[in-house]
Structure formats: structure tokens, C-alpha cells
Short mmCIF file of C-alpha atoms in Angstrom, two decimals:
data_model
loop_
_atom_site.label_atom_id
_atom_site.label_comp_id
_atom_site.label_asym_id
_atom_site.label_seq_id
_atom_site.Cartn_x
_atom_site.Cartn_y
_atom_site.Cartn_z
CA MET A 148 20.85 -23.63 3.87
CA ALA A 149 19.22 -27.06 3.66
CA ILE A 150 15.91 -25.64 2.52
CA THR A 151 17.53 -23.55 -0.21
CA ALA A 152 19.60 -26.51 -1.34
CA ILE A 153 16.52 -28.71 -1.69
CA CYS A 154 14.51 -25.90 -3.34
CA SER A 155 17.29 -25.45 -5.88
CA PHE A 156 16.25 -28.82 -7.34
CA ALA A 157 13.09 -27.07 -8.55
CA ILE A 158 15.13 -25.03 -11.03
CA PRO A 159 14.66 -26.77 -14.39
CA ASP A 160 17.97 -25.91 -16.05
CA PHE A 161 21.41 -26.33 -14.52
CA SER A 162 22.75 -22.98 -15.76
CA LEU A 163 19.80 -21.14 -14.19
CA GLY A 164 21.09 -22.24 -10.79
CA PHE A 165 24.31 -20.23 -11.08
CA THR A 166 22.64 -17.01 -9.92
CA LEU A 167 21.22 -18.81 -6.91
CA ARG A 168 24.68 -20.00 -5.90
CA ILE A 169 25.93 -16.41 -5.80
CA LEU A 170 22.80 -14.88 -4.31
CA ARG A 171 22.82 -17.44 -1.52
CA PHE A 172 25.96 -15.83 -0.10
CA LEU A 173 24.49 -12.37 -0.43
CA TYR A 174 21.46 -13.48 1.57
CA ILE A 175 23.72 -15.07 4.20
CA VAL A 176 25.54 -11.75 4.59
CA LEU A 177 22.27 -9.80 4.73
CA GLY A 178 20.90 -12.23 7.29
CA TYR A 179 24.03 -11.88 9.40
CA ILE A 180 23.84 -8.07 9.28
CA ALA A 181 20.18 -7.64 10.14
CA GLY A 182 18.41 -10.95 10.54
CA PHE A 183 15.03 -11.22 8.87
CA LEU A 184 15.17 -7.48 8.10
CA GLY A 185 18.21 -8.16 5.93
CA ILE A 186 16.48 -11.11 4.22
CA ALA A 187 13.46 -8.88 3.56
CA ILE A 188 15.79 -6.26 2.02
CA GLY A 189 17.25 -8.91 -0.27
CA ILE A 190 13.85 -10.21 -1.33
CA PHE A 191 12.45 -6.74 -1.98
CA VAL A 192 15.41 -5.49 -4.01
CA GLN A 193 15.74 -8.72 -5.99
CA LEU A 194 12.03 -8.77 -6.85
CA ALA A 195 12.18 -5.14 -7.95
CA ILE A 196 15.18 -5.82 -10.20
CA LEU A 197 13.47 -8.90 -11.68
CA ALA A 198 10.23 -6.93 -12.24
CA ASN A 199 12.22 -4.25 -14.09
CA SER A 200 14.05 -6.76 -16.30
CA LYS A 201 12.95 -7.85 -19.73
CA SER A 202 13.88 -10.89 -21.75
CA PHE A 203 13.48 -10.44 -25.53
CA GLY A 204 10.94 -7.70 -24.93
CA VAL A 205 8.85 -9.76 -22.52
CA SER A 206 8.78 -8.94 -18.83
CA TYR A 207 11.01 -11.33 -16.88
CA LEU A 208 8.28 -12.22 -14.43
CA ALA A 209 5.57 -12.69 -17.09
CA PRO A 210 2.86 -13.92 -16.87
CA TYR A 211 2.69 -13.19 -13.13
CA LEU A 212 3.87 -9.59 -13.37
CA PRO A 213 2.50 -7.37 -14.81
CA VAL A 214 -1.02 -8.59 -14.15
CA THR A 215 -3.12 -7.74 -17.17
CA ASN A 216 -5.80 -10.35 -17.34
CA LEU A 217 -6.73 -12.96 -14.77
CA ASN A 218 -8.71 -15.06 -17.23
CA THR A 219 -5.92 -16.43 -19.39
CA ASP A 220 -4.24 -19.80 -19.36
CA ALA A 221 -1.13 -18.21 -17.83
CA SER A 222 -1.93 -16.65 -14.47
CA TYR A 223 -1.95 -17.48 -10.78
CA PHE A 224 -5.25 -19.37 -10.94
CA VAL A 225 -5.57 -21.24 -14.21
CA PRO A 226 -9.21 -21.60 -15.25
CA PRO A 227 -10.60 -24.90 -16.59
CA MET A 228 -10.01 -25.67 -20.27
CA TRP A 229 -13.47 -24.61 -21.36
CA ASN A 230 -13.04 -21.20 -19.72
CA ARG A 231 -9.68 -20.22 -21.26
CA GLU A 232 -11.00 -17.66 -23.66
CA LYS A 233 -7.98 -15.36 -23.99
CA ARG A 234 -4.38 -16.08 -24.83
CA ALA A 235 -1.66 -14.73 -22.54
CA ASP A 236 -1.04 -11.00 -23.06
CA PHE A 237 2.74 -11.20 -23.04
CA LEU A 238 2.66 -13.27 -26.26
CA ASN A 239 1.29 -10.24 -28.19
CA THR A 240 -0.67 -12.55 -30.46
CA LYS A 241 -2.60 -11.40 -33.52
CA LYS A 242 -5.74 -13.06 -32.22
CA PRO A 243 -5.96 -12.63 -28.45
CA LYS A 244 -9.22 -14.57 -28.29
CA SER A 245 -8.63 -18.31 -28.45
CA GLN A 246 -12.17 -19.59 -28.07
CA GLU A 247 -15.72 -18.31 -27.80
CA LYS A 248 -17.47 -17.54 -24.55
CA ILE A 249 -19.52 -20.73 -24.79
CA SER A 250 -16.99 -23.26 -26.05
CA MET A 251 -18.95 -26.37 -25.14
CA ARG A 252 -21.93 -25.65 -27.37
CA TRP A 253 -22.90 -29.29 -27.50
CA LYS A 254 -23.74 -29.11 -23.79
CA PHE A 255 -26.38 -26.46 -24.34
CA TRP A 256 -27.90 -27.79 -27.57
CA LYS A 257 -31.52 -28.76 -27.36
CA GLY A 258 -33.26 -31.03 -29.87
CA ASN A 259 -31.72 -31.77 -33.30
CA ARG A 260 -29.32 -28.89 -33.81
CA MET B 96 11.72 5.98 -20.83
CA ASP B 97 9.45 7.73 -18.35
CA SER B 98 6.50 7.30 -20.71
CA LEU B 99 6.82 3.55 -20.17
CA GLN B 100 6.44 3.93 -16.41
CA LYS B 101 2.70 3.30 -16.39
CA ILE B 102 0.95 0.97 -14.01
CA GLY B 103 -2.12 -1.18 -14.51
CA LYS B 104 -5.44 -1.34 -12.71
CA PHE B 105 -4.56 -4.01 -10.17
CA GLU B 106 -1.20 -2.46 -9.39
CA ALA B 107 -2.87 0.88 -8.67
CA ILE B 108 -5.47 -0.71 -6.40
CA ALA B 109 -2.74 -2.58 -4.50
CA LEU B 110 -0.75 0.64 -4.19
CA ILE B 111 -3.57 2.54 -2.51
CA ILE B 112 -4.57 -0.38 -0.29
CA MET B 113 -0.99 -0.78 0.92
CA ILE B 114 -0.97 2.83 2.17
CA THR B 115 -3.97 2.20 4.43
CA ILE B 116 -2.76 -1.21 5.58
CA ASN B 117 0.53 0.36 6.65
CA GLN B 118 -1.39 2.99 8.57
CA ILE B 119 -3.38 0.25 10.30
CA ILE B 120 -0.11 -1.37 11.36
CA PHE B 121 1.11 2.12 12.34
CA ASN B 122 -1.42 2.22 15.16
CA LEU B 123 -4.14 4.17 13.46
CA PRO B 124 -7.03 2.09 14.91
CA ASN B 125 -5.59 2.93 18.31
CA THR B 126 -5.96 6.65 17.58
CA ILE B 127 -9.58 6.17 16.55
CA ILE B 128 -10.33 4.15 19.68
CA MET B 129 -8.66 6.78 21.90
CA ASN B 130 -10.90 9.49 20.42
CA THR B 131 -14.22 7.68 20.35
CA GLY B 132 -14.01 4.88 22.90
CA SER B 133 -16.15 1.80 22.45
CA SER B 134 -18.07 3.38 19.56
CA ALA B 135 -14.98 3.34 17.34
CA TRP B 136 -16.61 0.74 15.08
CA LEU B 137 -19.60 3.04 14.52
CA ASN B 138 -17.28 5.94 13.86
CA VAL B 139 -15.35 3.88 11.29
CA ILE B 140 -18.60 3.07 9.46
CA VAL B 141 -19.49 6.77 9.37
CA ILE B 142 -16.08 7.93 8.16
CA SER B 143 -15.97 5.11 5.60
CA ILE B 144 -19.28 6.28 4.11
CA VAL B 145 -17.99 9.86 4.05
CA ALA B 146 -14.73 8.68 2.43
CA ILE B 147 -16.58 6.76 -0.28
CA LEU B 148 -18.77 9.78 -1.05
CA PHE B 149 -15.69 12.00 -1.11
CA CYS B 150 -14.04 9.52 -3.46
CA LEU B 151 -16.99 9.66 -5.86
CA LEU B 152 -16.87 13.46 -5.71
CA ILE B 153 -13.20 13.70 -6.60
CA CYS B 154 -13.63 11.13 -9.39
CA LYS B 155 -16.30 13.42 -10.87
CA LEU B 156 -14.04 16.48 -10.43
CA PHE B 157 -11.09 14.74 -12.08
CA LYS B 158 -13.21 13.85 -15.14
CA SER B 159 -12.60 17.30 -16.60
CA PHE B 160 -8.84 16.69 -16.36
CA PRO B 161 -8.44 13.12 -17.58
CA THR B 162 -4.62 12.91 -17.62
CA GLN B 163 -3.61 15.42 -14.98
CA ASP B 164 -2.78 15.26 -11.32
CA ILE B 165 -3.42 17.84 -8.59
CA VAL B 166 -0.17 19.74 -9.31
CA ASP B 167 -1.06 20.11 -13.02
CA ILE B 168 -4.57 21.23 -12.07
CA SER B 169 -3.09 23.79 -9.66
CA GLU B 170 -0.98 25.14 -12.53
CA TYR B 171 -4.08 25.39 -14.71
CA LEU B 172 -5.95 27.22 -11.92
CA GLY B 173 -3.32 29.55 -10.50
CA GLY B 174 -0.31 29.41 -12.77
CA LYS B 175 3.21 28.49 -11.72
CA THR B 176 2.82 30.10 -8.27
CA LEU B 177 -0.01 27.87 -7.16
CA LYS B 178 1.64 24.86 -8.78
CA THR B 179 4.83 25.47 -6.78
CA ILE B 180 2.93 26.04 -3.52
CA VAL B 181 0.83 22.90 -3.87
CA GLY B 182 3.80 20.86 -5.03
CA ILE B 183 5.93 21.94 -2.08
CA LEU B 184 3.08 21.32 0.36
CA TYR B 185 2.62 17.79 -0.91
CA ILE B 186 6.36 17.10 -0.93
CA LEU B 187 6.57 18.23 2.70
CA PHE B 188 3.52 16.18 3.56
CA PHE B 189 4.88 12.98 2.00
CA ILE B 190 8.30 13.49 3.59
CA PHE B 191 6.69 14.09 6.98
CA VAL B 192 4.45 11.01 6.71
CA ALA B 193 7.33 8.80 5.54
CA GLY B 194 9.64 10.13 8.26
CA ILE B 195 7.21 9.67 11.11
CA PHE B 196 6.16 6.23 9.92
CA LEU B 197 9.75 5.13 9.44
CA ARG B 198 10.78 6.30 12.90
CA TYR B 199 7.72 4.75 14.54
CA LEU B 200 8.29 1.34 12.98
CA SER B 201 12.04 1.42 13.61
CA SER B 202 11.46 2.30 17.28
CA SER B 203 8.93 -0.51 17.61
CA LEU B 204 11.29 -3.01 15.96
CA LYS B 205 14.07 -1.83 18.26
CA LEU B 206 11.86 -2.56 21.25
CA ILE B 207 10.81 -5.98 19.96
CA TYR B 208 13.82 -7.46 18.22
CA PHE B 209 16.79 -5.14 17.92
CA GLU B 210 17.34 -3.92 21.48
CA LYS B 211 21.09 -3.41 21.12
CA SER B 212 21.07 -1.90 17.63
CA PRO B 213 21.26 1.87 17.31
CA ILE B 214 18.15 3.47 15.78
CA VAL B 215 20.27 5.03 13.00
CA PHE B 216 21.22 1.54 11.82
CA LEU B 217 17.57 0.49 11.55
CA LEU B 218 16.56 3.69 9.76
CA LEU B 219 19.34 3.20 7.22
CA LEU B 220 18.38 -0.43 6.68
CA PHE B 221 14.89 0.67 5.77
CA LEU B 222 16.04 3.45 3.46
CA ILE B 223 18.79 1.67 1.52
CA PRO B 224 16.42 -0.64 -0.44
CA VAL B 225 14.15 2.33 -1.09
CA VAL B 226 17.01 4.23 -2.74
CA LEU B 227 17.94 1.17 -4.81
CA THR B 228 14.41 0.46 -6.03
CA ILE B 229 13.34 4.03 -6.74
CA LYS B 230 16.13 4.36 -9.29
CA LEU B 231 14.30 1.65 -11.25
CA GLY B 232 11.13 3.73 -11.34
CA ILE B 233 7.64 3.50 -9.92
CA LYS B 234 6.50 0.67 -12.21
CA PRO B 235 8.65 -2.14 -10.75
CA VAL B 236 7.86 -0.87 -7.24
CA ALA B 237 4.12 -1.05 -8.01
CA GLN B 238 4.54 -4.55 -9.45
CA VAL B 239 6.46 -5.78 -6.41
CA ASN B 240 3.82 -4.14 -4.23
CA LEU B 241 1.18 -6.16 -6.12
CA VAL B 242 2.99 -9.35 -5.09
CA PHE B 243 3.11 -8.36 -1.43
CA THR B 244 -0.36 -6.84 -1.06
CA PRO B 245 -2.37 -10.11 -1.14
CA ILE B 246 0.11 -11.62 1.34
CA VAL B 247 -0.29 -8.65 3.70
CA LEU B 248 -4.09 -8.69 3.33
CA PHE B 249 -4.19 -12.41 3.99
CA SER B 250 -1.94 -12.04 7.03
CA MET B 251 -4.22 -9.33 8.41
CA LEU B 252 -7.19 -11.66 7.96
CA ILE B 253 -5.36 -14.45 9.76
CA ILE B 254 -4.63 -12.10 12.66
CA LEU B 255 -8.21 -10.93 12.85
CA PHE B 256 -9.80 -14.36 12.69
CA ALA B 257 -7.22 -16.36 14.66
CA THR B 258 -7.80 -14.07 17.65
CA ALA B 259 -11.58 -14.46 17.40
CA LYS B 260 -11.62 -16.94 20.28
CA ASP B 261 -10.50 -14.15 22.64
CA PHE B 262 -13.27 -11.76 21.62
CA VAL B 263 -15.38 -10.31 24.44
CA PRO B 264 -18.47 -8.85 22.71
CA GLU B 265 -19.44 -6.84 25.79
CA ARG B 266 -16.46 -4.55 25.17
CA ILE B 267 -18.29 -2.80 22.33
CA PHE B 268 -20.67 -1.39 24.96
CA PRO B 269 -21.57 1.35 25.67
CA ILE B 270 -22.64 1.60 22.04
CA LEU B 271 -22.04 5.34 21.78
CA GLY B 272 -18.68 5.27 23.57
CA PHE B 273 -17.70 8.77 24.68
CA GLY B 274 -20.99 10.17 23.41
CA ALA B 275 -22.92 10.67 20.19
CA ASP B 276 -21.18 13.95 19.41
CA LYS B 277 -17.72 12.37 19.67
CA THR B 278 -18.85 9.43 17.56
CA PHE B 279 -20.73 11.19 14.76
CA LEU B 280 -19.64 14.84 14.77
CA ILE B 281 -16.23 15.44 16.31
CA GLY B 282 -15.29 11.89 15.32
CA LEU B 283 -15.53 12.91 11.66
CA ASN B 284 -12.00 14.26 11.96
CA ASN B 285 -10.91 10.61 12.07
CA ILE B 286 -11.31 10.79 8.29
CA PHE B 287 -7.57 11.51 8.35
CA THR B 288 -7.16 7.72 8.37
CA PHE B 289 -7.94 7.88 4.64
CA SER B 290 -4.81 9.87 3.86
CA SER B 291 -4.41 7.53 0.86
CA PHE B 292 -6.47 10.15 -0.99
CA ALA B 293 -3.24 12.16 -1.20
CA TYR B 294 -1.80 9.36 -3.33
CA LEU B 295 -4.99 9.15 -5.42
CA TYR B 296 -4.53 12.78 -6.43
CA PHE B 297 -1.24 11.85 -8.15
CA LEU B 298 -2.32 8.54 -9.61
CA ILE B 299 -3.94 9.45 -12.92
CA PRO B 300 -0.79 10.31 -14.95
CA VAL B 301 0.78 7.02 -13.82
CA LEU B 302 -2.13 4.86 -15.01
CA LYS B 303 -2.07 2.95 -18.30
CA GLU B 304 -5.82 3.54 -18.67
CA PRO B 305 -6.87 6.78 -16.93
CA LYS B 306 -10.52 5.86 -17.49
CA ASP B 307 -10.07 3.14 -14.84
CA PHE B 308 -9.40 5.80 -12.18
CA LYS B 309 -12.92 5.70 -10.73
CA PHE B 310 -12.91 1.91 -10.44
CA ILE B 311 -9.45 1.96 -8.85
CA ALA B 312 -10.34 4.73 -6.39
CA VAL B 313 -13.66 3.28 -5.23
CA THR B 314 -12.38 -0.32 -4.97
CA SER B 315 -9.30 0.61 -3.01
CA ILE B 316 -11.19 2.90 -0.62
CA ILE B 317 -13.83 0.21 0.03
CA ILE B 318 -11.24 -2.49 0.71
CA SER B 319 -9.27 -0.10 2.96
CA ALA B 320 -12.45 0.75 4.87
CA ILE B 321 -13.28 -2.94 5.35
CA TYR B 322 -9.84 -3.66 6.77
CA LEU B 323 -9.94 -0.61 9.00
CA PHE B 324 -13.35 -1.68 10.33
CA LEU B 325 -12.21 -5.26 10.97
CA SER B 326 -9.05 -4.14 12.77
CA VAL B 327 -10.94 -1.64 14.97
CA VAL B 328 -13.61 -4.23 15.88
CA CYS B 329 -10.94 -6.82 16.64
CA LEU B 330 -8.95 -4.46 18.85
CA LEU B 331 -12.08 -3.27 20.64
CA MET B 332 -13.27 -6.76 21.44
CA ILE B 333 -9.94 -8.06 22.65
CA PHE B 334 -8.43 -5.20 24.62
CA PRO B 335 -10.30 -2.97 27.08
CA PHE B 336 -9.98 0.38 25.31
CA ILE B 337 -9.06 2.38 28.39
CA ALA B 338 -6.20 0.12 29.41
CA PHE B 339 -4.42 -0.29 26.10
CA SER B 340 -4.69 3.19 24.62
CA ASP B 341 -0.96 3.84 25.18
CA GLU B 342 0.28 0.77 23.33
CA MET B 343 2.69 1.17 20.46
CA LEU B 344 1.87 -1.51 17.95
CA SER B 345 -1.53 -2.75 19.02
CA VAL B 346 -1.87 -5.00 15.97
CA TYR B 347 1.42 -6.63 16.98
CA LEU B 348 -0.11 -7.40 20.38
CA LEU B 349 -2.85 -9.24 18.52
CA THR B 350 -0.26 -11.46 16.86
CA ARG B 351 1.17 -12.37 20.25
CA LEU B 352 -2.20 -13.86 21.15
CA ILE B 353 -2.26 -16.24 18.19
CA GLU B 354 -1.64 -19.84 19.09
CA PHE B 355 -1.51 -22.84 16.80
CA GLY B 356 -0.80 -25.55 19.35
CA LYS B 357 2.61 -25.97 20.97
CA PHE B 358 4.56 -26.70 17.78
CA PHE B 359 4.32 -23.18 16.32
CA GLN B 360 5.85 -20.64 18.68
CA ARG B 361 6.27 -16.89 18.15
CA VAL B 362 4.07 -16.72 15.07
CA ASP B 363 4.37 -12.94 15.32
CA ALA B 364 7.79 -13.15 13.64
CA ILE B 365 6.14 -14.11 10.33
CA PHE B 366 3.81 -11.11 10.55
CA ILE B 367 6.67 -8.76 11.36
CA PHE B 368 8.50 -10.09 8.28
CA VAL B 369 5.44 -9.44 6.08
CA TRP B 370 4.97 -5.96 7.59
CA ILE B 371 8.60 -5.08 6.93
CA LEU B 372 8.04 -5.94 3.26
CA SER B 373 4.93 -3.75 3.24
CA THR B 374 6.94 -0.92 4.85
CA PHE B 375 9.48 -1.09 2.04
CA SER B 376 6.61 -0.84 -0.46
CA PHE B 377 5.07 2.10 1.39
CA LEU B 378 8.36 4.01 1.63
CA SER B 379 9.24 3.28 -2.00
CA ILE B 380 5.82 4.42 -3.21
CA THR B 381 5.99 7.62 -1.13
CA THR B 382 9.51 8.38 -2.33
CA GLY B 383 8.44 7.65 -5.90
CA PHE B 384 5.63 10.18 -5.67
CA ILE B 385 7.94 12.78 -4.12
CA ASN B 386 10.30 12.18 -7.04
CA ARG B 387 7.49 12.74 -9.55
CA ILE B 388 6.38 15.99 -7.92
CA LEU B 389 9.98 17.23 -7.81
CA LYS B 390 10.38 16.38 -11.49
CA LYS B 391 7.40 18.63 -12.28
CA LEU B 392 8.59 21.51 -10.13
CA ILE B 393 12.30 21.41 -10.96
CA LYS B 394 12.96 20.58 -14.58
CA ILE B 395 16.11 18.53 -14.10
CA LYS B 396 17.38 15.96 -16.55
CA ASN B 397 18.17 13.05 -14.29
CA HIS B 398 15.50 13.21 -11.61
CA LYS B 399 16.02 9.62 -10.42
CA GLU B 400 19.26 10.65 -8.71
CA MET B 401 17.11 12.87 -6.49
CA SER B 402 16.12 9.70 -4.60
CA TYR B 403 19.35 10.00 -2.57
CA SER B 404 18.47 13.51 -1.41
CA ILE B 405 14.84 12.62 -0.71
CA CYS B 406 15.83 9.62 1.40
CA ALA B 407 18.42 11.73 3.24
CA ILE B 408 15.70 14.25 4.11
CA ILE B 409 13.33 11.48 5.24
CA PHE B 410 16.16 10.10 7.38
CA SER B 411 16.69 13.53 8.96
CA VAL B 412 12.97 13.97 9.62
CA ALA B 413 12.87 10.52 11.23
CA LEU B 414 15.66 11.57 13.59
CA ILE B 415 13.86 14.75 14.73
CA PHE B 416 11.64 12.95 17.23
CA LYS B 417 13.22 12.52 20.64
CA ASN B 418 11.08 9.66 21.87
CA ILE B 419 7.94 7.66 21.30
CA SER B 420 5.63 10.02 23.19
CA ASP B 421 6.70 12.85 20.85
CA MET B 422 5.76 10.72 17.88
CA LYS B 423 2.41 9.71 19.33
CA TYR B 424 1.58 13.33 20.13
CA ILE B 425 2.48 14.46 16.61
CA GLN B 426 0.59 11.55 15.05
CA ASN B 427 -2.57 12.22 17.09
CA THR B 428 -2.62 16.00 16.73
CA LEU B 429 -0.43 17.55 14.05
CA LEU B 430 -0.67 14.81 11.41
CA LYS B 431 -4.45 14.59 11.77
CA TYR B 432 -5.04 18.26 11.04
CA ILE B 433 -2.40 18.42 8.31
CA VAL B 434 -4.11 15.56 6.46
CA ILE B 435 -7.59 17.07 6.86
CA LEU B 436 -6.43 20.53 5.81
CA LEU B 437 -4.27 19.56 2.86
CA VAL B 438 -5.94 16.43 1.50
CA PHE B 439 -9.62 17.09 2.24
CA VAL B 440 -9.93 20.88 2.23
CA ILE B 441 -7.27 22.59 0.12
CA SER B 442 -7.17 19.96 -2.61
CA LEU B 443 -10.96 19.81 -2.83
CA ILE B 444 -11.16 23.61 -3.14
CA ILE B 445 -8.52 23.54 -5.91
CA LEU B 446 -10.44 20.84 -7.78
CA ILE B 447 -13.78 22.66 -7.46
CA LEU B 448 -12.35 26.01 -8.58
CA ALA B 449 -10.50 24.38 -11.48
CA ASN B 450 -13.71 22.70 -12.60
CA LEU B 451 -15.60 26.02 -12.44
CA LYS B 452 -12.86 27.68 -14.50
CA HIS B 453 -12.97 24.83 -16.99
CA LYS B 454 -16.75 25.15 -17.36
CA LYS B 455 -16.46 28.92 -17.86
CA GLU B 456 -13.86 28.45 -20.58
CA LYS B 457 -16.01 25.82 -22.28
CA VAL B 458 -18.93 28.26 -22.39
#
């Protein structure tokens, strides 16, 4: 209970915490019924429902699920600024490429170019 | 709506890997060690090479049918009769695998943590989330599986390397175990460990980009082979193979050996938690595939409601086994030959004949 209460401070908006208040009781009941098996049931079903949901046409868990490209600026491991060549897929941009492969050309110039 | 149920490259790879990882937890390395002795690691290398070659072969055979699965190819080859036969065989196979796996894991959990709970209660607890998630479709299940797969893989690596201090390298001797014939010839029947090929046969229609099938198949088989090899080597070097061949969850015994000082006690609980999540993924994927095959065989409007019936049948199959020795016997004998016959022989023959027919028609 203490851990979930402290973790709830990580939720940026107050109204987003309402679901957590309700789900907390569901997880308590699941934990009482079957211990960590019940908690695992709750996590699995909740993740599946979140993965199936969409918000304004964009997957609810974007950019983490579905994984389309690992080389964008929105993924688990964010590459350095000079390596962020593609925009995030879920944005459905007109130009998916944001910069060239070699963005720091000045680093590789030789002589008076 | 079903046309939107397509999965990506990484989701497909995670799906296939999860099948093998669950089989590793399901005591598959134990079966290999029982058959080949201390040369199990050699046998795993041999069957992995055979599996990779087989994988390349089926990728080549599937090229002529870029958007079809094995049931569609059976219909092309032998009409509705063959399609129905192959479909029913695979449905029975998936139900049998899911049932035996579910019962095995529930019995093991009952022994470890839930001594006073009835087995029916545990079986239902595993099946209820499967029913709930399969109604959403195979896409969210594959995406959730993608979240859990790296965690499961990482946990397996922790188990394998945290127990390295207890390795006794002399236990891999004698090198040829029960003999060269058992290692290299008779031991080839251990290829049943790659029963994930059965899921590969149904993967193509579910992929967003069917041209990625070869990459998905080869990558997932290689990663599965690596994990199988590591788990067999780890088990061989820690436990004397004669003494522990009757153990239920030998990978769980590895977790009991992990120590991180005196502060962290019973680290095995974390691994059991992760494995339970992987079991949900495995059962959901299997049920999802059964649902897809049923949809092809029986043209019903609302096929997602079939998940109740499928889970009820899996529940019944799980209750058939009287005790653990029954399950071990069926796993080591019946399941092995069913996988080899259906997945490696019958399906390969269907693919080869369909390709020959396709070439004839082209000419």
C-alpha cells in the first residue's frame, strides 16, 4: 500500500490518478484471493486492455507498444540527438525522416569545405 | 476488425521465443538430460543445427504461399477434407500441449506455494485471464507478450549466471554420455523441444509484413536454441544427472540456489512471478491460435466467444492426468512422438507436396 501510494505521485495529472484509486482495491482483492498469482492476473489483464485501447486513433501505450522502430526519439532507449533520424511512428507525420544519416557534417569535413 | 489484428516483427519473434522459454521452464532440459546423459549439451547443439536447417527449409517452402498458413496450404493441396483433418489435428495438438503444460505448472505451484488450495482453483485462476484477453484478439496478447519476453529472458540469464559459482565442470564428462548413438542418432528425436515450429506454421497470416517471416523464424529459433543450450549446460554442471532426473521443475531448483547475501531471501518468488506471467502469455497465444484455426474450419460469425469453449476443453484435458508421474510419462513419450509426427513429418510432407503442385500449375 505504501509503495503504491508513493508511486502514485509519479502520475502527472490529478484526474489520471482516479483509475489507480479504484484499481488498487481490485488488486487487493486479487492478492487476497491468490497472492502473487492474483496480482499477476491483474497485471496481465490490465496490460492487455491497455494495449487494446486507443486514444484519438493512437495506441494507448504508444510509443512503447506497438514497437515499430527502435531508432526514434520515442522508444525504450532514446538515442543521442545526432542519431535521432526518424520521427515517432505513432505521429503519422508527412515526413518520417527528421534528419540525415550524418547530421554532424561539420565533424567529418576535411579542408575548406 | 479482424484485418487489423496483425502483429509486427518484434512481437512475432517474442511470441515464438516465449513458447520455447515456457517449455524450458516446463522441464524440457530435464527430458533431454534423461535421454542423453552428460552429452545433453552436445545433443542440443546437434538438434539446434537441425532445427535451424529445418527452419530455412520451411521458409523456402512457404515462399510459394506468401500469405497462407498450413491449413490454407492443406486446402490448396487436398481440398476441404485435408484442410479439416490438418485443422483438427492441430487444434487437438494445441489443446493437448496447453492442457498438459497448465496441469504441470499448477501441480508444481501447488507443491511449492499453494499446498492447501485445490488444483481446480489453480487451473481456473490460470484460465480466467486467458478467456478475458483472448476476447480482445491476438494483437494485444502479442504486444503484452513483447513486454514480458525481455523480462523473462533476463530472468533466465540471471538464473544461469548467478548459479555459475556452483558449477562443477567435471559433470559434463563422459563427453558422449550414454553413447554416441544416443547423442547423435537416437538423440535427434529431442528435436521435439522445438515444437514452436507448430506456431510458426500459423504465423504468416498474422504478420503485418509477411516478407519478414524468414527473419522472424530464424531469429526466434536461434535465440530459443541459445537459451535451451544455456539451461541444459547449467543444469548439467550443477546437478548430477542421474540423481535429479525425477525432479519436477529443475529450473526452479536452480533459483533456490541463488543467494545475494543475507538481505535477499527466497529470490525464487520473483522468478515464479515472472514465469506465471509467461504462462499466461503462452496459454493466451495457444488459445488464440486455436481460435484462428476454428474460425477457418467453422465459419461462425462471432468466433471470439469460442474462447470459453476452448478454455473449458483445456481445463478438462488438464484434469485428465491423475498424478505427476502420469504427466511426466506422457510428456516424455506421447508428446515427443506427436510433435515429431505432426510438426516435423506431416506438415513438411504437406508443404513439399503443395510446392510440387504449385510448380506443376505454374508450368
